[in-house]
GROMACS .gro file of N, CA and C in nm:
model
  492
    1MET      N    1  10.798  10.836   3.511
    1MET     CA    2  10.769  10.955   3.587
    1MET      C    3  10.886  11.052   3.575
    2ILE      N    4  10.855  11.178   3.559
    2ILE     CA    5  10.958  11.280   3.551
    2ILE      C    6  10.962  11.356   3.683
    3HIS      N    7  11.079  11.352   3.745
    3HIS     CA    8  11.104  11.419   3.872
    3HIS      C    9  11.193  11.540   3.845
    4LEU      N   10  11.175  11.642   3.924
    4LEU     CA   11  11.261  11.759   3.915
    4LEU      C   12  11.320  11.779   4.054
    5VAL      N   13  11.451  11.794   4.064
    5VAL     CA   14  11.519  11.811   4.192
    5VAL      C   15  11.587  11.946   4.191
    6VAL      N   16  11.555  12.030   4.291
    6VAL     CA   17  11.609  12.166   4.292
    6VAL      C   18  11.612  12.221   4.434
    7ALA      N   19  11.713  12.304   4.463
    7ALA     CA   20  11.720  12.381   4.588
    7ALA      C   21  11.705  12.528   4.549
    8VAL      N   22  11.609  12.597   4.613
    8VAL     CA   23  11.574  12.733   4.575
    8VAL      C   24  11.573  12.823   4.697
    9ALA      N   25  11.634  12.941   4.682
    9ALA     CA   26  11.630  13.043   4.788
    9ALA      C   27  11.493  13.111   4.787
   10GLU      N   28  11.464  13.184   4.894
   10GLU     CA   29  11.335  13.255   4.905
   10GLU      C   30  11.310  13.349   4.787
   11ASN      N   31  11.416  13.405   4.731
   11ASN     CA   32  11.402  13.497   4.618
   11ASN      C   33  11.408  13.426   4.483
   12GLY      N   34  11.405  13.292   4.483
   12GLY     CA   35  11.405  13.215   4.360
   12GLY      C   36  11.542  13.181   4.305
   13ALA      N   37  11.648  13.232   4.368
   13ALA     CA   38  11.784  13.206   4.319
   13ALA      C   39  11.821  13.059   4.336
   14ILE      N   40  11.891  13.006   4.233
   14ILE     CA   41  11.939  12.867   4.239
   14ILE      C   42  12.089  12.857   4.211
   15GLY      N   43  12.150  12.967   4.165
   15GLY     CA   44  12.293  12.961   4.136
   15GLY      C   45  12.350  13.098   4.104
   16LYS      N   46  12.483  13.103   4.104
   16LYS     CA   47  12.554  13.223   4.065
   16LYS      C   48  12.689  13.180   4.008
   17ASP      N   49  12.725  13.237   3.894
   17ASP     CA   50  12.851  13.204   3.828
   17ASP      C   51  12.867  13.053   3.809
   18ASN      N   52  12.755  12.987   3.774
   18ASN     CA   53  12.753  12.843   3.748
   18ASN      C   54  12.793  12.760   3.871
   19GLN      N   55  12.763  12.812   3.989
   19GLN     CA   56  12.793  12.741   4.114
   19GLN      C   57  12.671  12.743   4.205
   20LEU      N   58  12.667  12.649   4.300
   20LEU     CA   59  12.563  12.650   4.402
   20LEU      C   60  12.583  12.770   4.493
   21LEU      N   61  12.477  12.809   4.561
   21LEU     CA   62  12.481  12.928   4.645
   21LEU      C   63  12.508  12.896   4.792
   22TRP      N   64  12.512  12.771   4.828
   22TRP     CA   65  12.527  12.730   4.968
   22TRP      C   66  12.586  12.591   4.973
   23HIS      N   67  12.631  12.554   5.092
   23HIS     CA   68  12.676  12.418   5.116
   23HIS      C   69  12.591  12.362   5.229
   24LEU      N   70  12.498  12.274   5.193
   24LEU     CA   71  12.407  12.212   5.290
   24LEU      C   72  12.425  12.061   5.281
   25PRO      N   73  12.509  12.004   5.370
   25PRO     CA   74  12.539  11.860   5.360
   25PRO      C   75  12.416  11.770   5.357
   26ASP      N   76  12.312  11.803   5.436
   26ASP     CA   77  12.193  11.718   5.436
   26ASP      C   78  12.118  11.726   5.303
   27ASP      N   79  12.125  11.842   5.237
   27ASP     CA   80  12.063  11.854   5.105
   27ASP      C   81  12.138  11.768   5.004
   28LEU      N   82  12.270  11.768   5.011
   28LEU     CA   83  12.350  11.684   4.921
   28LEU      C   84  12.321  11.535   4.944
   29LYS      N   85  12.304  11.496   5.071
   29LYS     CA   86  12.270  11.357   5.103
   29LYS      C   87  12.132  11.321   5.046
   30GLN      N   88  12.038  11.413   5.060
   30GLN     CA   89  11.903  11.392   5.007
   30GLN      C   90  11.907  11.377   4.855
   31PHE      N   91  11.984  11.463   4.789
   31PHE     CA   92  12.000  11.457   4.643
   31PHE      C   93  12.053  11.320   4.601
   32LYS      N   94  12.157  11.275   4.670
   32LYS     CA   95  12.217  11.145   4.638
   32LYS      C   96  12.117  11.032   4.660
   33LYS      N   97  12.043  11.038   4.771
   33LYS     CA   98  11.944  10.935   4.802
   33LYS      C   99  11.835  10.929   4.694
   34LEU      N  100  11.789  11.046   4.650
   34LEU     CA  101  11.683  11.053   4.550
   34LEU      C  102  11.728  11.002   4.413
   35THR      N  103  11.850  11.039   4.373
   35THR     CA  104  11.892  11.016   4.234
   35THR      C  105  11.976  10.891   4.211
   36SER      N  106  12.037  10.835   4.314
   36SER     CA  107  12.122  10.717   4.295
   36SER      C  108  12.041  10.603   4.234
   37GLY      N  109  12.103  10.539   4.134
   37GLY     CA  110  12.038  10.428   4.067
   37GLY      C  111  11.941  10.469   3.958
   38HIS      N  112  11.931  10.600   3.933
   38HIS     CA  113  11.837  10.651   3.833
   38HIS      C  114  11.909  10.728   3.724
   39THR      N  115  11.833  10.774   3.627
   39THR     CA  116  11.885  10.859   3.521
   39THR      C  117  11.870  11.004   3.564
   40VAL      N  118  11.981  11.081   3.556
   40VAL     CA  119  11.976  11.224   3.583
   40VAL      C  120  11.998  11.298   3.451
   41VAL      N  121  11.917  11.402   3.431
   41VAL     CA  122  11.924  11.481   3.309
   41VAL      C  123  11.963  11.623   3.347
   42MET      N  124  12.064  11.677   3.279
   42MET     CA  125  12.112  11.811   3.310
   42MET      C  126  12.161  11.880   3.185
   43GLY      N  127  12.167  12.011   3.191
   43GLY     CA  128  12.225  12.088   3.083
   43GLY      C  129  12.377  12.083   3.090
   44ARG      N  130  12.438  12.126   2.981
   44ARG     CA  131  12.585  12.124   2.972
   44ARG      C  132  12.650  12.206   3.082
   45LYS      N  133  12.598  12.326   3.111
   45LYS     CA  134  12.660  12.411   3.213
   45LYS      C  135  12.653  12.345   3.351
   46THR      N  136  12.542  12.281   3.381
   46THR     CA  137  12.532  12.210   3.509
   46THR      C  138  12.634  12.098   3.514
   47TYR      N  139  12.645  12.022   3.405
   47TYR     CA  140  12.744  11.915   3.401
   47TYR      C  141  12.885  11.970   3.423
   48GLU      N  142  12.917  12.079   3.355
   48GLU     CA  143  13.051  12.137   3.367
   48GLU      C  144  13.076  12.191   3.508
   49SER      N  145  12.972  12.238   3.576
   49SER     CA  146  12.992  12.285   3.714
   49SER      C  147  13.019  12.168   3.808
   50ILE      N  148  12.964  12.050   3.777
   50ILE     CA  149  12.990  11.929   3.856
   50ILE      C  150  13.128  11.874   3.820
   51GLY      N  151  13.159  11.875   3.691
   51GLY     CA  152  13.293  11.837   3.646
   51GLY      C  153  13.315  11.692   3.612
   52LYS      N  154  13.217  11.607   3.641
   52LYS     CA  155  13.233  11.464   3.611
   52LYS      C  156  13.095  11.399   3.620
   53PRO      N  157  13.082  11.278   3.565
   53PRO     CA  158  12.954  11.208   3.579
   53PRO      C  159  12.925  11.176   3.726
   54LEU      N  160  12.800  11.187   3.765
   54LEU     CA  161  12.763  11.149   3.901
   54LEU      C  162  12.764  10.998   3.912
   55PRO      N  163  12.827  10.943   4.015
   55PRO     CA  164  12.838  10.796   4.025
   55PRO      C  165  12.703  10.730   4.053
   56ASN      N  166  12.692  10.606   4.011
   56ASN     CA  167  12.573  10.523   4.033
   56ASN      C  168  12.447  10.580   3.970
   57ARG      N  169  12.465  10.656   3.861
   57ARG     CA  170  12.354  10.714   3.788
   57ARG      C  171  12.386  10.713   3.640
   58THR      N  172  12.284  10.706   3.557
   58THR     CA  173  12.301  10.729   3.415
   58THR      C  174  12.293  10.879   3.396
   59ASN      N  175  12.400  10.940   3.346
   59ASN     CA  176  12.408  11.085   3.331
   59ASN      C  177  12.378  11.122   3.186
   60VAL      N  178  12.275  11.204   3.167
   60VAL     CA  179  12.237  11.251   3.035
   60VAL      C  180  12.258  11.402   3.030
   61ILE      N  181  12.336  11.447   2.932
   61ILE     CA  182  12.370  11.589   2.917
   61ILE      C  183  12.299  11.642   2.793
   62ILE      N  184  12.230  11.756   2.809
   62ILE     CA  185  12.164  11.821   2.696
   62ILE      C  186  12.250  11.940   2.653
   63THR      N  187  12.282  11.944   2.523
   63THR     CA  188  12.360  12.055   2.469
   63THR      C  189  12.324  12.077   2.322
   64ARG      N  190  12.336  12.201   2.279
   64ARG     CA  191  12.315  12.231   2.136
   64ARG      C  192  12.441  12.200   2.054
   65ASN      N  193  12.554  12.181   2.122
   65ASN     CA  194  12.681  12.153   2.055
   65ASN      C  195  12.686  12.006   2.015
   66GLU      N  196  12.669  11.979   1.886
   66GLU     CA  197  12.664  11.840   1.840
   66GLU      C  198  12.797  11.768   1.849
   67ASN      N  199  12.907  11.840   1.874
   67ASN     CA  200  13.038  11.778   1.889
   67ASN      C  201  13.081  11.763   2.035
   68TYR      N  202  12.991  11.797   2.126
   68TYR     CA  203  13.025  11.793   2.269
   68TYR      C  204  13.047  11.649   2.314
   69GLU      N  205  13.151  11.631   2.393
   69GLU     CA  206  13.181  11.499   2.447
   69GLU      C  207  13.190  11.506   2.599
   70ALA      N  208  13.128  11.411   2.663
   70ALA     CA  209  13.133  11.399   2.809
   70ALA      C  210  13.153  11.251   2.840
   71PRO      N  211  13.278  11.209   2.859
   71PRO     CA  212  13.305  11.067   2.883
   71PRO      C  213  13.222  11.013   3.001
   72GLY      N  214  13.162  10.897   2.978
   72GLY     CA  215  13.080  10.835   3.081
   72GLY      C  216  12.937  10.886   3.085
   73CYS      N  217  12.902  10.974   2.990
   73CYS     CA  218  12.767  11.032   2.986
   73CYS      C  219  12.704  11.009   2.849
   74ILE      N  220  12.575  11.022   2.845
   74ILE     CA  221  12.501  11.021   2.719
   74ILE      C  222  12.477  11.168   2.683
   75VAL      N  223  12.512  11.208   2.563
   75VAL     CA  224  12.495  11.346   2.519
   75VAL      C  225  12.383  11.349   2.416
   76VAL      N  226  12.284  11.439   2.441
   76VAL     CA  227  12.169  11.453   2.351
   76VAL      C  228  12.149  11.600   2.319
   77SER      N  229  12.062  11.627   2.222
   77SER     CA  230  12.043  11.766   2.179
   77SER      C  231  11.913  11.829   2.228
   78SER      N  232  11.827  11.752   2.297
   78SER     CA  233  11.701  11.809   2.343
   78SER      C  234  11.649  11.736   2.466
   79LEU      N  235  11.561  11.802   2.540
   79LEU     CA  236  11.497  11.740   2.655
   79LEU      C  237  11.414  11.620   2.609
   80GLU      N  238  11.343  11.636   2.499
   80GLU     CA  239  11.261  11.527   2.448
   80GLU      C  240  11.346  11.402   2.422
   81GLU      N  241  11.463  11.422   2.365
   81GLU     CA  242  11.553  11.310   2.338
   81GLU      C  243  11.604  11.251   2.470
   82ALA      N  244  11.627  11.334   2.569
   82ALA     CA  245  11.680  11.288   2.698
   82ALA      C  246  11.580  11.201   2.772
   83ILE      N  247  11.452  11.232   2.762
   83ILE     CA  248  11.352  11.157   2.839
   83ILE      C  249  11.281  11.050   2.758
   84ARG      N  250  11.310  11.041   2.629
   84ARG     CA  251  11.239  10.951   2.539
   84ARG      C  252  11.248  10.805   2.580
   85THR      N  253  11.364  10.760   2.620
   85THR     CA  254  11.384  10.616   2.642
   85THR      C  255  11.372  10.575   2.789
   86GLU      N  256  11.362  10.670   2.878
   86GLU     CA  257  11.358  10.635   3.020
   86GLU      C  258  11.218  10.661   3.077
   87SER      N  259  11.173  10.572   3.164
   87SER     CA  260  11.042  10.591   3.226
   87SER      C  261  11.051  10.670   3.356
   88ASP      N  262  11.169  10.675   3.417
   88ASP     CA  263  11.188  10.741   3.545
   88ASP      C  264  11.314  10.826   3.538
   89VAL      N  265  11.301  10.958   3.524
   89VAL     CA  266  11.417  11.045   3.514
   89VAL      C  267  11.410  11.157   3.616
   90TYR      N  268  11.528  11.206   3.652
   90TYR     CA  269  11.542  11.314   3.748
   90TYR      C  270  11.610  11.431   3.679
   91ILE      N  271  11.539  11.541   3.664
   91ILE     CA  272  11.592  11.663   3.602
   91ILE      C  273  11.665  11.739   3.712
   92ILE      N  274  11.795  11.771   3.689
   92ILE     CA  275  11.873  11.833   3.797
   92ILE      C  276  11.932  11.969   3.759
   93GLY      N  277  11.885  12.029   3.651
   93GLY     CA  278  11.928  12.166   3.620
   93GLY      C  279  11.992  12.179   3.485
   94GLY      N  280  12.022  12.299   3.451
   94GLY     CA  281  12.001  12.425   3.519
   94GLY      C  282  11.868  12.490   3.483
   95ALA      N  283  11.866  12.622   3.495
   95ALA     CA  284  11.742  12.699   3.484
   95ALA      C  285  11.670  12.675   3.352
   96GLU      N  286  11.742  12.674   3.242
   96GLU     CA  287  11.678  12.655   3.111
   96GLU      C  288  11.616  12.516   3.100
   97ILE      N  289  11.685  12.416   3.152
   97ILE     CA  290  11.633  12.279   3.148
   97ILE      C  291  11.512  12.268   3.241
   98TYR      N  292  11.518  12.331   3.359
   98TYR     CA  293  11.402  12.332   3.449
   98TYR      C  294  11.281  12.393   3.379
   99GLN      N  295  11.303  12.506   3.313
   99GLN     CA  296  11.194  12.576   3.243
   99GLN      C  297  11.130  12.485   3.139
  100GLN      N  298  11.212  12.416   3.062
  100GLN     CA  299  11.161  12.325   2.959
  100GLN      C  300  11.090  12.204   3.020
  101ALA      N  301  11.143  12.153   3.130
  101ALA     CA  302  11.091  12.030   3.189
  101ALA      C  303  10.967  12.050   3.275
  102LEU      N  304  10.948  12.168   3.328
  102LEU     CA  305  10.839  12.192   3.423
  102LEU      C  306  10.702  12.146   3.371
  103PRO      N  307  10.663  12.177   3.248
  103PRO     CA  308  10.532  12.132   3.201
  103PRO      C  309  10.518  11.980   3.192
  104LEU      N  310  10.630  11.908   3.187
  104LEU     CA  311  10.628  11.762   3.175
  104LEU      C  312  10.648  11.692   3.309
  105THR      N  313  10.679  11.768   3.412
  105THR     CA  314  10.718  11.712   3.541
  105THR      C  315  10.597  11.660   3.619
  106ASP      N  316  10.616  11.542   3.679
  106ASP     CA  317  10.512  11.482   3.764
  106ASP      C  318  10.532  11.516   3.911
  107ARG      N  319  10.660  11.522   3.954
  107ARG     CA  320  10.690  11.543   4.095
  107ARG      C  321  10.811  11.633   4.109
  108ILE      N  322  10.806  11.724   4.207
  108ILE     CA  323  10.918  11.814   4.235
  108ILE      C  324  10.971  11.783   4.374
  109HIS      N  325  11.100  11.759   4.383
  109HIS     CA  326  11.169  11.741   4.510
  109HIS      C  327  11.241  11.874   4.535
  110LEU      N  328  11.180  11.956   4.616
  110LEU     CA  329  11.222  12.095   4.634
  110LEU      C  330  11.287  12.114   4.771
  111THR      N  331  11.405  12.175   4.771
  111THR     CA  332  11.465  12.219   4.896
  111THR      C  333  11.443  12.369   4.902
  112GLU      N  334  11.359  12.412   4.995
  112GLU     CA  335  11.333  12.555   5.014
  112GLU      C  336  11.434  12.607   5.114
  113VAL      N  337  11.528  12.687   5.067
  113VAL     CA  338  11.633  12.742   5.152
  113VAL      C  339  11.581  12.872   5.211
  114GLN      N  340  11.584  12.882   5.344
  114GLN     CA  341  11.527  12.997   5.414
  114GLN      C  342  11.625  13.114   5.416
  115ALA      N  343  11.650  13.167   5.298
  115ALA     CA  344  11.740  13.282   5.284
  115ALA      C  345  11.716  13.345   5.148
  116SER      N  346  11.742  13.474   5.141
  116SER     CA  347  11.746  13.544   5.013
  116SER      C  348  11.892  13.570   4.985
  117VAL      N  349  11.942  13.514   4.876
  117VAL     CA  350  12.084  13.527   4.845
  117VAL      C  351  12.100  13.580   4.703
  118GLU      N  352  12.213  13.641   4.679
  118GLU     CA  353  12.241  13.695   4.546
  118GLU      C  354  12.265  13.581   4.449
  119GLY      N  355  12.199  13.588   4.335
  119GLY     CA  356  12.217  13.486   4.233
  119GLY      C  357  12.203  13.546   4.095
  120ASP      N  358  12.244  13.470   3.995
  120ASP     CA  359  12.224  13.514   3.857
  120ASP      C  360  12.140  13.412   3.778
  121THR      N  361  12.098  13.306   3.848
  121THR     CA  362  12.016  13.202   3.788
  121THR      C  363  11.899  13.175   3.881
  122PHE      N  364  11.778  13.168   3.823
  122PHE     CA  365  11.657  13.160   3.905
  122PHE      C  366  11.567  13.047   3.857
  123PHE      N  367  11.493  12.992   3.953
  123PHE     CA  368  11.396  12.887   3.925
  123PHE      C  369  11.264  12.952   3.885
  124PRO      N  370  11.193  12.896   3.787
  124PRO     CA  371  11.064  12.955   3.749
  124PRO      C  372  10.964  12.952   3.865
  125LYS      N  373  10.879  13.051   3.869
  125LYS     CA  374  10.775  13.058   3.974
  125LYS      C  375  10.674  12.947   3.947
  126LEU      N  376  10.639  12.874   4.052
  126LEU     CA  377  10.543  12.764   4.040
  126LEU      C  378  10.401  12.818   4.057
  127ASP      N  379  10.308  12.764   3.980
  127ASP     CA  380  10.167  12.796   3.991
  127ASP      C  381  10.110  12.704   4.100
  128SER      N  382  10.072  12.761   4.214
  128SER     CA  383  10.026  12.680   4.327
  128SER      C  384   9.901  12.599   4.294
  129ALA      N  385   9.824  12.639   4.194
  129ALA     CA  386   9.706  12.563   4.153
  129ALA      C  387   9.746  12.433   4.083
  130GLU      N  388   9.868  12.427   4.031
  130GLU     CA  389   9.912  12.308   3.957
  130GLU      C  390   9.980  12.204   4.046
  131TRP      N  391  10.015  12.242   4.170
  131TRP     CA  392  10.094  12.153   4.255
  131TRP      C  393  10.032  12.140   4.392
  132HIS      N  394  10.040  12.020   4.449
  132HIS     CA  395  10.001  12.005   4.589
  132HIS      C  396  10.115  11.938   4.666
  133GLU      N  397  10.125  11.978   4.791
  133GLU     CA  398  10.234  11.933   4.877
  133GLU      C  399  10.205  11.795   4.933
  134LEU      N  400  10.297  11.703   4.912
  134LEU     CA  401  10.285  11.568   4.966
  134LEU      C  402  10.351  11.557   5.103
  135SER      N  403  10.465  11.626   5.118
  135SER     CA  404  10.536  11.618   5.246
  135SER      C  405  10.627  11.738   5.263
  136ARG      N  406  10.663  11.762   5.389
  136ARG     CA  407  10.755  11.871   5.424
  136ARG      C  408  10.834  11.827   5.546
  137GLU      N  409  10.965  11.846   5.538
  137GLU     CA  410  11.055  11.812   5.649
  137GLU      C  411  11.143  11.934   5.675
  138THR      N  412  11.134  11.989   5.795
  138THR     CA  413  11.205  12.112   5.830
  138THR      C  414  11.340  12.080   5.893
  139HIS      N  415  11.442  12.158   5.852
  139HIS     CA  416  11.578  12.144   5.904
  139HIS      C  417  11.627  12.281   5.951
  140PRO      N  418  11.652  12.297   6.080
  140PRO     CA  419  11.702  12.427   6.130
  140PRO      C  420  11.851  12.445   6.100
  141THR      N  421  11.899  12.565   6.121
  141THR     CA  422  12.044  12.588   6.108
  141THR      C  423  12.115  12.510   6.218
  142ASP      N  424  12.239  12.474   6.191
  142ASP     CA  425  12.323  12.409   6.292
  142ASP      C  426  12.468  12.432   6.252
  143GLU      N  427  12.561  12.363   6.317
  143GLU     CA  428  12.703  12.386   6.291
  143GLU      C  429  12.744  12.350   6.149
  144LYS      N  430  12.666  12.265   6.079
  144LYS     CA  431  12.700  12.226   5.942
  144LYS      C  432  12.614  12.297   5.837
  145HIS      N  433  12.508  12.363   5.880
  145HIS     CA  434  12.412  12.422   5.787
  145HIS      C  435  12.390  12.569   5.821
  146THR      N  436  12.443  12.658   5.737
  146THR     CA  437  12.433  12.802   5.759
  146THR      C  438  12.289  12.851   5.749
  147TYR      N  439  12.210  12.786   5.664
  147TYR     CA  440  12.070  12.826   5.642
  147TYR      C  441  11.976  12.715   5.684
  148ALA      N  442  11.860  12.755   5.738
  148ALA     CA  443  11.753  12.659   5.762
  148ALA      C  444  11.692  12.626   5.625
  149PHE      N  445  11.633  12.507   5.613
  149PHE     CA  446  11.573  12.467   5.487
  149PHE      C  447  11.467  12.362   5.512
  150ASP      N  448  11.378  12.347   5.414
  150ASP     CA  449  11.273  12.245   5.418
  150ASP      C  450  11.286  12.158   5.295
  151PHE      N  451  11.273  12.027   5.314
  151PHE     CA  452  11.257  11.936   5.201
  151PHE      C  453  11.107  11.929   5.175
  152VAL      N  454  11.066  11.964   5.055
  152VAL     CA  455  10.924  11.966   5.019
  152VAL      C  456  10.905  11.879   4.896
  153GLU      N  457  10.810  11.788   4.904
  153GLU     CA  458  10.778  11.707   4.788
  153GLU      C  459  10.643  11.753   4.734
  154LEU      N  460  10.644  11.791   4.607
  154LEU     CA  461  10.523  11.841   4.541
  154LEU      C  462  10.485  11.746   4.429
  155GLU      N  463  10.355  11.729   4.411
  155GLU     CA  464  10.306  11.646   4.302
  155GLU      C  465  10.210  11.730   4.219
  156ARG      N  466  10.214  11.707   4.088
  156ARG     CA  467  10.122  11.780   4.000
  156ARG      C  468   9.979  11.744   4.038
  157SER      N  469   9.894  11.844   4.050
  157SER     CA  470   9.754  11.821   4.084
  157SER      C  471   9.686  11.745   3.971
  158THR      N  472   9.604  11.648   4.009
  158THR     CA  473   9.532  11.572   3.908
  158THR      C  474   9.388  11.620   3.896
  159ILE      N  475   9.354  11.718   3.979
  159ILE     CA  476   9.218  11.773   3.975
  159ILE      C  477   9.204  11.858   3.849
  160GLU      N  478   9.106  11.821   3.768
  160GLU     CA  479   9.085  11.898   3.645
  160GLU      C  480   8.997  12.018   3.677
  161LYS      N  481   9.029  12.130   3.615
  161LYS     CA  482   8.950  12.250   3.634
  161LYS      C  483   8.819  12.237   3.555
  162ILE      N  484   8.710  12.272   3.620
  162ILE     CA  485   8.580  12.267   3.554
  162ILE      C  486   8.557  12.400   3.485
  163GLU      N  487   8.530  12.392   3.355
  163GLU     CA  488   8.505  12.514   3.278
  163GLU      C  489   8.367  12.568   3.313
  164ALA      N  490   8.358  12.698   3.338
  164ALA     CA  491   8.230  12.759   3.373
  164ALA      C  492   8.150  12.792   3.248
   0.00000   0.00000   0.00000
C-alpha cells in the first residue's frame, strides 16, 4: 500500500525556503506514529531539510544526481525504483514527489492546517471524486499549537464510474 503523509495550509502551501511553515508538536507525533517501522520515501530537498535519516525507518531518497550520497539511506533515481521492492511505503515529500506519487497512492494521511500562510511550495489539488474520508480528528489552537488543524485520513475511492 502506498501512503502519502502531508500537512497542508488552507491555501495549499506545504513549505517555504525548503522548511515547514509551522511547528505543531501533535502533528510531528502523528507523523512519527504513522511512519515509524516503515519505509519513508522523499526527494533530495526534503531529505536535506531534515538533515539526517529519520530513525526507526528505512529512508529512501529520490534524486536525479547519480553521485548523491546520503549515509544511512537508500538513494534511487525514480519513484518507481523507490516503491518497487516495498509493499508498504510512506511518501513524505516534497511537492514534486507528491505530484508523481498521487496517482499511485492508496491512502492520504492529511493534516489540514486551519490557516493561509505564505509558501513557495504547494500540494496538488485533490479531486474529491477520487477520495473519500475515513476519519477526521480536530485539534484546536492551544499553548503549543499556533494553528488549529485536523488529522484527516483519505482513501482512494473504489467506486468505478459508469460510462454513460
